[in-house]
XYZ file of C-alpha atoms in Angstrom:
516
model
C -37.041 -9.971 41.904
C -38.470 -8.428 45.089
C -40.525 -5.609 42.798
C -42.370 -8.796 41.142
C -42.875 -11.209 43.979
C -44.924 -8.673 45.611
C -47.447 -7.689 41.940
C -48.150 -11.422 42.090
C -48.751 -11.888 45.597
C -51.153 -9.144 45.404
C -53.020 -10.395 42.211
C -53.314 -14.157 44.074
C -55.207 -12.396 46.464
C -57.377 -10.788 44.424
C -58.136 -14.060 42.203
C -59.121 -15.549 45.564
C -61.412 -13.033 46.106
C -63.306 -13.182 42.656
C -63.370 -16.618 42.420
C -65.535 -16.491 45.503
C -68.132 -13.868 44.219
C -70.608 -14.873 41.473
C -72.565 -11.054 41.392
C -71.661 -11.262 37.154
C -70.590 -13.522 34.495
C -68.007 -10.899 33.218
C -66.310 -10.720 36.654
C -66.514 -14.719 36.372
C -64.629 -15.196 32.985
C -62.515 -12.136 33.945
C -61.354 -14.105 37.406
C -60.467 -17.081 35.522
C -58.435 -15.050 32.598
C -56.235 -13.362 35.667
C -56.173 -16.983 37.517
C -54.752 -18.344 34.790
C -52.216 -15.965 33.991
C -51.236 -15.639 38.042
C -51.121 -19.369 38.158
C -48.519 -19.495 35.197
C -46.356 -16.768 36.584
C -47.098 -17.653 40.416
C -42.917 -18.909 41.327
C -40.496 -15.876 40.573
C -38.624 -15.716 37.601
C -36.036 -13.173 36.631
C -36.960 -10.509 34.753
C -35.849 -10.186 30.695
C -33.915 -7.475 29.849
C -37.051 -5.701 28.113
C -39.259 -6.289 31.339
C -36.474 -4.685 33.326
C -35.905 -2.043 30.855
C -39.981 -1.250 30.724
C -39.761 -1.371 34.791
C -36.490 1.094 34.686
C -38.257 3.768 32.808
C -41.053 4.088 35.129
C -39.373 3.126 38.931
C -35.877 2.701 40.367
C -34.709 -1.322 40.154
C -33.912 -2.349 44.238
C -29.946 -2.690 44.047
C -30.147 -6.429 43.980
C -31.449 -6.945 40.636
C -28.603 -5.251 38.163
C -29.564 -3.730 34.693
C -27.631 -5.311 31.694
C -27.046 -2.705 29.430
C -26.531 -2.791 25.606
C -22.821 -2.050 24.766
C -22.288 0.832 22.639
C -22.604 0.729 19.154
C -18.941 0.489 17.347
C -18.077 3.711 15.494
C -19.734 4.288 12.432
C -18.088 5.079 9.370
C -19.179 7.224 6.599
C -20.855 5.738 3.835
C -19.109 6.050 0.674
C -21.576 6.014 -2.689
C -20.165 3.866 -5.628
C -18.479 5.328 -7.979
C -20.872 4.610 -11.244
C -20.145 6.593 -14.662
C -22.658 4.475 -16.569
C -25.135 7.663 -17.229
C -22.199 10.115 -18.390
C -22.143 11.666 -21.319
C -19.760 13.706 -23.357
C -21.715 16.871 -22.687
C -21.826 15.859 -18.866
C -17.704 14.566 -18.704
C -16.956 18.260 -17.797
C -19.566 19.023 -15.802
C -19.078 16.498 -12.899
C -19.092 18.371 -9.202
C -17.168 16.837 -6.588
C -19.530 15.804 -3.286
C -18.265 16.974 -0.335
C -15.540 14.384 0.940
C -17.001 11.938 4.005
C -15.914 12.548 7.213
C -15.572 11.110 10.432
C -15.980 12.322 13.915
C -12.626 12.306 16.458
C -15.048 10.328 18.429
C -15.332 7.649 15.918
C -11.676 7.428 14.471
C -10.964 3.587 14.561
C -8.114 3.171 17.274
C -4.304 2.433 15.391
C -3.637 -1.119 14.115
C -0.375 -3.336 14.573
C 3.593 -1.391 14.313
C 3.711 -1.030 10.890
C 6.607 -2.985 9.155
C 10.404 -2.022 9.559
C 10.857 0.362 6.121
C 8.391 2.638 7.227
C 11.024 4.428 9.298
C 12.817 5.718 6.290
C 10.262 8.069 6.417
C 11.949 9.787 9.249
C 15.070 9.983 7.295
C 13.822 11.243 3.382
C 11.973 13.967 5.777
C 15.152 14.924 7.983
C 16.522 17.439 6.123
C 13.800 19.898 7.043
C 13.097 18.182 10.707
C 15.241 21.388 12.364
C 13.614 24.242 10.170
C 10.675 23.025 9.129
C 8.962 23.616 5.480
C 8.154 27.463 4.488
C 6.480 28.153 1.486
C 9.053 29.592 -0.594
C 10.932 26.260 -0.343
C 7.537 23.906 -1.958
C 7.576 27.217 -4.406
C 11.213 26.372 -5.099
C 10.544 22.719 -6.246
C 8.480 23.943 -9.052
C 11.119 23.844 -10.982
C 11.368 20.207 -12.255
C 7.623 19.389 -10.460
C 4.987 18.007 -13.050
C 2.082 19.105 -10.331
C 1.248 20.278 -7.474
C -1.046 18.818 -4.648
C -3.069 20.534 -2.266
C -5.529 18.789 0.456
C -7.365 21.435 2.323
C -10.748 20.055 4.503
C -10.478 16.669 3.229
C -10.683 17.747 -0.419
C -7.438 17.483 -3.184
C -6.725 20.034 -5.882
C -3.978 19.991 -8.472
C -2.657 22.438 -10.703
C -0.763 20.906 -13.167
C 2.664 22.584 -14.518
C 3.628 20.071 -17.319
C 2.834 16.823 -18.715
C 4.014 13.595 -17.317
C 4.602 10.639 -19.345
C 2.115 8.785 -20.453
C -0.430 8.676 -17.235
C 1.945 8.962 -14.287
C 0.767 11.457 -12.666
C -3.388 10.819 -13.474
C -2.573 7.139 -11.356
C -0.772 8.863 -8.903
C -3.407 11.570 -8.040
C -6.005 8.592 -8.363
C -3.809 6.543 -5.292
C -3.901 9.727 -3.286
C -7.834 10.136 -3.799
C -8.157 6.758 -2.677
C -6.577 7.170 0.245
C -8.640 10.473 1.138
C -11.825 7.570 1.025
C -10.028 5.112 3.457
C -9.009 7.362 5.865
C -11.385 10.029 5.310
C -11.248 13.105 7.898
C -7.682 12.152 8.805
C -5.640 13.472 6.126
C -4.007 16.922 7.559
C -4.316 19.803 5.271
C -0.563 19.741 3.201
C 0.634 21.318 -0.007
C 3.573 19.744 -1.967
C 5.367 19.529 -5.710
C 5.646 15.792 -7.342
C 7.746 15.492 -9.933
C 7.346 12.402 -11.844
C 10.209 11.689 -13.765
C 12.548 9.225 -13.010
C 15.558 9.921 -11.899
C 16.111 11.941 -8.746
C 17.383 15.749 -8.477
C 17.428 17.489 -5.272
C 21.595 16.977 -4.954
C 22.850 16.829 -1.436
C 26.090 18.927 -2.025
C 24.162 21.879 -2.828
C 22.596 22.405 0.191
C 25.551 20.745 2.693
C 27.524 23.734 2.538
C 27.448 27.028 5.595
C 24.584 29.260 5.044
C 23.100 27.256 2.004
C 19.367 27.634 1.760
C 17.162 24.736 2.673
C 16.498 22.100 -0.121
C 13.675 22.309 -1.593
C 10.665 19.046 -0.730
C 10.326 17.395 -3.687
C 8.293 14.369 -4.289
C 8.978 11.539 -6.975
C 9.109 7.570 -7.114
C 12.696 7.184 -5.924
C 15.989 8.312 -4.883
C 19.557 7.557 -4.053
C 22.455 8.323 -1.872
C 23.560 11.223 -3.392
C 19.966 13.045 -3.258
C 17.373 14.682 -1.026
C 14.277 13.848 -3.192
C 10.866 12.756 -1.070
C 10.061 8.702 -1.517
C 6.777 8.124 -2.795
C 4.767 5.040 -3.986
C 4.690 4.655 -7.433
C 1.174 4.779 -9.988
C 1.570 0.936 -11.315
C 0.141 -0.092 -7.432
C -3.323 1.236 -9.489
C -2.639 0.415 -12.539
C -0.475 0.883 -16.010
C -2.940 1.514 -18.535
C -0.296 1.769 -21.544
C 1.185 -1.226 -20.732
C -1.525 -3.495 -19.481
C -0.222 -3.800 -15.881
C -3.122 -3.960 -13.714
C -3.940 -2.748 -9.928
C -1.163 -4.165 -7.312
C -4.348 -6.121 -5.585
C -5.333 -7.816 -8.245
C -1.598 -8.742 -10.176
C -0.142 -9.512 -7.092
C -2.873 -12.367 -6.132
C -2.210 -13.552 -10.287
C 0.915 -13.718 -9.684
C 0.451 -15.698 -6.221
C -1.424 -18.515 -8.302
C 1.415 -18.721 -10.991
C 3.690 -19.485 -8.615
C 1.464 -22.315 -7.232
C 1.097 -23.516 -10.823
C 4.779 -24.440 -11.031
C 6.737 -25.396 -8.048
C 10.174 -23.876 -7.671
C 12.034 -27.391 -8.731
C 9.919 -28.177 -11.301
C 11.211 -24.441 -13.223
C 13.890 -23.652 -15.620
C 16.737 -23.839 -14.047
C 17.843 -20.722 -15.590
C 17.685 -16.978 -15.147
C 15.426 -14.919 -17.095
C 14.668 -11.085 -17.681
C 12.219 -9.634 -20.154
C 12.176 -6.007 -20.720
C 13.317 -3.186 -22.751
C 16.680 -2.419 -23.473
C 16.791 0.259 -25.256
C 15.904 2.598 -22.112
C 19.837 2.306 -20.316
C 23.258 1.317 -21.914
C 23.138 -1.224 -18.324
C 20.257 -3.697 -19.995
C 21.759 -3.171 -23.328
C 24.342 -4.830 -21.551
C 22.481 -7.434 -19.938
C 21.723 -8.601 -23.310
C 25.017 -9.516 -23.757
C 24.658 -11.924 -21.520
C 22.028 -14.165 -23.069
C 22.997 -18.177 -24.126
C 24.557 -18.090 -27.983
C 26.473 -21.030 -29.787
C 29.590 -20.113 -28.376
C 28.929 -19.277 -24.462
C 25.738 -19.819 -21.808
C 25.891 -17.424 -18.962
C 23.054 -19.632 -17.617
C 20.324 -16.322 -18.769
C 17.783 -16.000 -20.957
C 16.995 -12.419 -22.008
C 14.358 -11.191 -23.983
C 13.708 -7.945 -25.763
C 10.223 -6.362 -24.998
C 8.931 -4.930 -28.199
C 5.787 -2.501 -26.592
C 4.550 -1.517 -29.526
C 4.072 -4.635 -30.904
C 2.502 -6.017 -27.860
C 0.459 -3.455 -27.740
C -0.798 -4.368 -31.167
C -1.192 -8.304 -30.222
C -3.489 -7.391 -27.485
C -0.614 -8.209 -24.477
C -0.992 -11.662 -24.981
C 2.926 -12.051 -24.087
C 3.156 -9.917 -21.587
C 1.034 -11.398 -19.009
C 3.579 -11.288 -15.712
C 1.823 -13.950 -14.064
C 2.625 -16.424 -16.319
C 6.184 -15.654 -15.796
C 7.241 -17.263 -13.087
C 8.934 -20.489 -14.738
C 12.379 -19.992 -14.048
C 14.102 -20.401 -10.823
C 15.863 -17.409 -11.021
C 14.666 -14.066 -12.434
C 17.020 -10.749 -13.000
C 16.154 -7.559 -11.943
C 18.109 -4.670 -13.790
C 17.182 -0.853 -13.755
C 16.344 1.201 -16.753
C 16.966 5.252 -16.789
C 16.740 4.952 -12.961
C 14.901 2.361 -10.839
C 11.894 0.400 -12.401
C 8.687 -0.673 -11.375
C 9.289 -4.086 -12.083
C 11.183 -5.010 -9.365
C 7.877 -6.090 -7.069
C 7.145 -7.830 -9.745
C 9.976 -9.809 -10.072
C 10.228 -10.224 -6.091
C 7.010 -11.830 -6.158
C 7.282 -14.538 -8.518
C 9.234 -17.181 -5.650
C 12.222 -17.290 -7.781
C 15.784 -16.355 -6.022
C 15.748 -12.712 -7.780
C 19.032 -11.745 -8.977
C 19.593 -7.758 -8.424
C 22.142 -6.140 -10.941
C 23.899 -3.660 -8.307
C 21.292 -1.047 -8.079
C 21.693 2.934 -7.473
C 18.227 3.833 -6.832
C 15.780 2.959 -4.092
C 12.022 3.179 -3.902
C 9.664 3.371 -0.758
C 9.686 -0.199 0.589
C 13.117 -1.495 -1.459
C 15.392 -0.074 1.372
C 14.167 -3.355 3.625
C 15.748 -5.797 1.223
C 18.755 -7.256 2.816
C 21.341 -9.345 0.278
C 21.710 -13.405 0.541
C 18.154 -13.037 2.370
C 15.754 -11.337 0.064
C 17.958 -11.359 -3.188
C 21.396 -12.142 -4.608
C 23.799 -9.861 -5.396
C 24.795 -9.106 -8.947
C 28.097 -7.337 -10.134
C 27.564 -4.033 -12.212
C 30.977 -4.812 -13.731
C 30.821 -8.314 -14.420
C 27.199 -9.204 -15.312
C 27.425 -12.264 -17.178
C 29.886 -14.244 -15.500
C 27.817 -13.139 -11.974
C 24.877 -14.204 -13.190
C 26.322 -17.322 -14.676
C 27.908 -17.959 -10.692
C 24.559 -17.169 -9.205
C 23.005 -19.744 -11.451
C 25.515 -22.860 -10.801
C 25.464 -21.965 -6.951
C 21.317 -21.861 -6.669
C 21.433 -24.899 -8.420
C 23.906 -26.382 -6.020
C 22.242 -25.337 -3.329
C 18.711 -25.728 -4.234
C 17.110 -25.315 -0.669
C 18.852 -22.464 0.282
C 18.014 -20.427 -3.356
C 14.249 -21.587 -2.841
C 14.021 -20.017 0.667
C 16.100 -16.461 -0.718
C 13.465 -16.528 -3.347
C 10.145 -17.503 -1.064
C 11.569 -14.860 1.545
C 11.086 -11.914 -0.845
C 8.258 -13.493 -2.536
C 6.590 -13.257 0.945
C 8.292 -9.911 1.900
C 6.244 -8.367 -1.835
C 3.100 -10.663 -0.957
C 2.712 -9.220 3.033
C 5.093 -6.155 3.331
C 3.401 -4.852 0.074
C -0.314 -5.334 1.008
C -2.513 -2.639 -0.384
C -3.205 -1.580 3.414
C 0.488 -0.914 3.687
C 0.587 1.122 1.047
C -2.099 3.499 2.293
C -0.539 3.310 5.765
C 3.005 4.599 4.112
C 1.444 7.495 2.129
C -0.922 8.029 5.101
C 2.172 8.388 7.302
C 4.820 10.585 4.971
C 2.391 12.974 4.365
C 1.423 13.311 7.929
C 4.335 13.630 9.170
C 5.604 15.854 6.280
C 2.444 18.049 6.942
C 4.069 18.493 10.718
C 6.775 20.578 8.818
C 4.832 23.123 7.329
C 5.244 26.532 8.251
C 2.211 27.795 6.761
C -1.200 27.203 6.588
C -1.674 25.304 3.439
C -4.574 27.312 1.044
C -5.731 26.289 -2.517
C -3.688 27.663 -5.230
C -5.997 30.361 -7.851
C -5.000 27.962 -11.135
C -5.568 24.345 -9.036
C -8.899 22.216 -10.022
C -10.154 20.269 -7.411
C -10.045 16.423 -8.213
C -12.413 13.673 -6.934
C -12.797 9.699 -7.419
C -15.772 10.877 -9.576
C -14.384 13.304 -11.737
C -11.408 11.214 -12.760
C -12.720 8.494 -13.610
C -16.250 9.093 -15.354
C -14.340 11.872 -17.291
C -11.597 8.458 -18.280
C -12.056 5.950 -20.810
C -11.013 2.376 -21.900
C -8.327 0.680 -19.552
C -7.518 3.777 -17.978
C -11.136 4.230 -16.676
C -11.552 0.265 -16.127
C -8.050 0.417 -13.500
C -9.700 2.855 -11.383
C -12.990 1.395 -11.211
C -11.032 -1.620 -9.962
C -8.571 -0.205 -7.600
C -11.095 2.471 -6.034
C -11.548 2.049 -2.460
C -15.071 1.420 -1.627
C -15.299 1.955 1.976
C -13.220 3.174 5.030
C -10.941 1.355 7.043
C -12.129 -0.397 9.980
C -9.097 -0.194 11.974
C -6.432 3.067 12.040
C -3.135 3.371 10.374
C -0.517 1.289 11.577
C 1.821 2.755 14.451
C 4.808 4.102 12.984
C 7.895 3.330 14.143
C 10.622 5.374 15.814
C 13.630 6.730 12.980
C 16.451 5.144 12.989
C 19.727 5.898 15.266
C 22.776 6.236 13.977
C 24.224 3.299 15.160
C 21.305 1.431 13.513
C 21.985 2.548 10.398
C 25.957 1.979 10.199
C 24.453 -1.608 11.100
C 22.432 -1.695 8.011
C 25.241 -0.328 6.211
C 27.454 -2.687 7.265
C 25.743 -5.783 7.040
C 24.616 -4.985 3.661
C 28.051 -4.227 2.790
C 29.728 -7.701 4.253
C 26.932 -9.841 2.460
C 27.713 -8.579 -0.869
C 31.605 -8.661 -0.240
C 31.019 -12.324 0.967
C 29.334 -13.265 -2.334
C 32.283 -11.766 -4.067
C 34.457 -13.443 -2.582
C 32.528 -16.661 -3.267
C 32.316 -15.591 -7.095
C 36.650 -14.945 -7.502
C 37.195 -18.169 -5.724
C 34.919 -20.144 -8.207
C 36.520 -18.175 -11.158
C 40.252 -18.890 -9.662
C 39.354 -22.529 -9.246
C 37.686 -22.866 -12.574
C 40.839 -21.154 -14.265
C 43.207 -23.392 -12.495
């Protein structure tokens, strides 16, 4: 303020001074331009921040009169180009180069998000039985054996080398969900090399490796696992699509299936429990089908064959799993091993019914029994199911709110953030284990959003134009959580294990009283 007083009291002196000379007419006209402008400006005003800024650059401000400076721009992220395969030909398909991945500079990494949710710490335990020696290479060389590819990511950039064919696209989806998640958190994958195997069923068996001096299992990735095995949890390729099947990206099916279950409120459903699916896969559902209503008994289910083939020919027009979500209750069964429908059927707001299961996936191990599902005997399927029925409809309020809390465990826990936050996660802190510096196989071809899909076609092409990512995350991966202790677990254990034995003891006591 001082710095201006003073300019102005010196130009008011100067006006005076003119104004009383009359030597030219350009000193005249000039005196009354300045005047006017001293006159206008005469009280003190406080300078802008662009007057101060001009004044800055040229003299030091007097300590009274503080500079406002602009706050820092927020980190800038890389720009990631569209993916666009409109000008690709069949002579150009094979001929795609990969750019060079984006990156970001430590400077710039967006700081961590919220604690990421609760089954993110089983990633501490499908990784603990190399936490003490660590992963060498001979031991990712070892789990070549059953693997369908292998991954590397050195510098940002993936390369497979592919050992045998997967069914149907399994493995294309699953590369695709791991590109993706090189574009939303690009620079901050760590270098890693593993095997995925993408057949169903798991095979790394625990007893071969608990014994003295056996040789460390080997890491072995695939879609699920189970007590008895080592095998490394991974999301499964439906969250981008199933092209053979119709299924589309998690995103996009899961907000579908969100309005179906608007469309028809829970009381206003068949007050029933349904499955649809395929059969033929596990002598379990062939089972299940014994269950369904006939003239001489109705387990309260209605089960219905899936016939792929034929849908397939019809154009899907039956299989659309957002439209259903019209029963109150909804079964959930495996096939060969565990299935990919069970998010499916979680989401639809209907109290799921879960055939005693053997195999877990990534996020499944966070469903408790009596809160996020009921309990179904392996045993006795038909008169459980038939139990489950007449109790939910008995106790309508309380088999609403088991089937709304795993609806909203599928709709929030299951968010496509989450899922890059999981794989983000396991493979960071399975790239911690390596012994080795990770370098890219002779035989592996490097992969890219751009190659795979402009080289695609038809459904299979249209999923992963709709699931890629199309910019970076503006916030870091969630913080993971600490593994479990033990004591922890034996509470899972256990409270698992008292909430099924309490629903079987509910079911004999119903079946005693019933029997007289």
């Amino acid at each position: 303020m001082k710095v201006r007083y003073n300019v102005g009291k010196h130009l008011k002196k100067t006006c005076e001074a003119y104004s009383q000379t009359t030597s030219t007419v350009f000193l005249f006209f000039l005196t009354l331009l300045v005047g006017a402008f001293v006159c206008a400006q005469w009280m003190p005003v406080v300078p802008s921040h662009d007057m101060l800024t001009t004044i800055h650059s040229h003299t030091a401000l007097p300590e009274s009169v503080s500079a406002n400076p602009r706050k820092p721009d927020p980190p800038s992220l890389p720009i990631l180009l569209p993916i666009s395969c409109s000008n690709t030909t069949n002579q150009t398909r094979h001929r795609i180069k990969c750019p060079a991945p984006p990156t970001l500079l430590p400077s710039s990494l967006p700081p961590p998000s919220s604690t990421c949710p609760s089954y993110f710490r089983w990633i501490h335990e499908d990784l603990r039985p190399w936490a003490k020696t660590g992963i060498t290479l001979d031991m990712v060389e070892r789990a070549k054996k059953t693997a369908n590819f292998r991954l590397t990511i050195v510098n940002g950039r993936a390369y497979v080398q592919k050992y045998q064919r997967a069914f149907q696209t399994r493995d294309v989806f699953t590369v695709w969900g791991i590109l993706q998640l090189l574009r939303y958190y690009p620079g901050k994958i760590p270098d890693l090399d593993l095997m995925f195997d993408c057949v169903d069923w798991p095979v790394v068996k625990a007893d071969e490796y608990n014994w003295e001096n056996a040789p460390s299992p080997p890491p072995l990735f695939r879609y699920c696992g189970d007590e008895s095995t080592l095998d490394i949890v991974f999301p499964d390729w439906s969250f981008w699509g199933w092209a053979e099947i119709n299924i589309k990206p998690w995103e996009a099916l899961k907000r579908e299936i969100d309005g179906g279950n608007k469309r028809v409120g829970w009381m206003n459903r068949e007050p029933y429990a349904y499955w649809k699916g395929n059969p033929a896969v596990a002598k379990i559902r062939q089972e299940l089908v014994q269950c369904n209503v006939s003239e001489t008994h109705d387990w309260n289910a209605r089960i219905y064959a899936q016939n792929w083939l034929k849908e397939s020919q019809e154009g899907f027009k039956d299989s659309d799993l957002s439209k259903q979500c019209i029963h109150r209750y909804k079964i959930y069964i495996e096939g060969s091993a565990w299935s990919v429908s069970e998010k499916y059927i979680l989401a639809c707001d209907s109290m799921t019914l879960i055939v005693k299961p053997k195999y877990y996936d990534f996020y499944s191990r966070g469903l408790m029994p009596v809160q996020h599902y009921w309990p179904i005997s392996e045993n006795d399927k038909c008169r459980s199911i038939k139990f489950a029925v007449d109790w939910g409809n008995s106790h309508k309020q309380k088999a609403q709110e088991i089937g709304k809390q795993a609806s909203s465990y599928v709709q929030e826990m299951l968010k496509m953030e989450n899922i890059y936050d999981y794989m983000f996660h396991l493979l960071t802190e399975y790239a911690k284990l390596l012994k080795y510096k990770p370098t890219v196989p002779p035989n592996a071809t490097e992969l890219c959003p751009e190659s795979m899909a402009c080289r695609a076609h038809g459904v299979e092409q249209k999923f992963m134009l709709d699931s890629v990512v199309h910019k970076p995350s503006d916030v870091g991966p969630c913080e993971l959580p600490p593994p479990f202790s033990d004591v922890e677990l034996k509470t899972i254990q256990t409270r698992r294990e008292n909430s099924i034995k309490q629903v079987e003891t509910w079911e004999e006591n119903a079946w005693k009283t019933e029997t007289g």
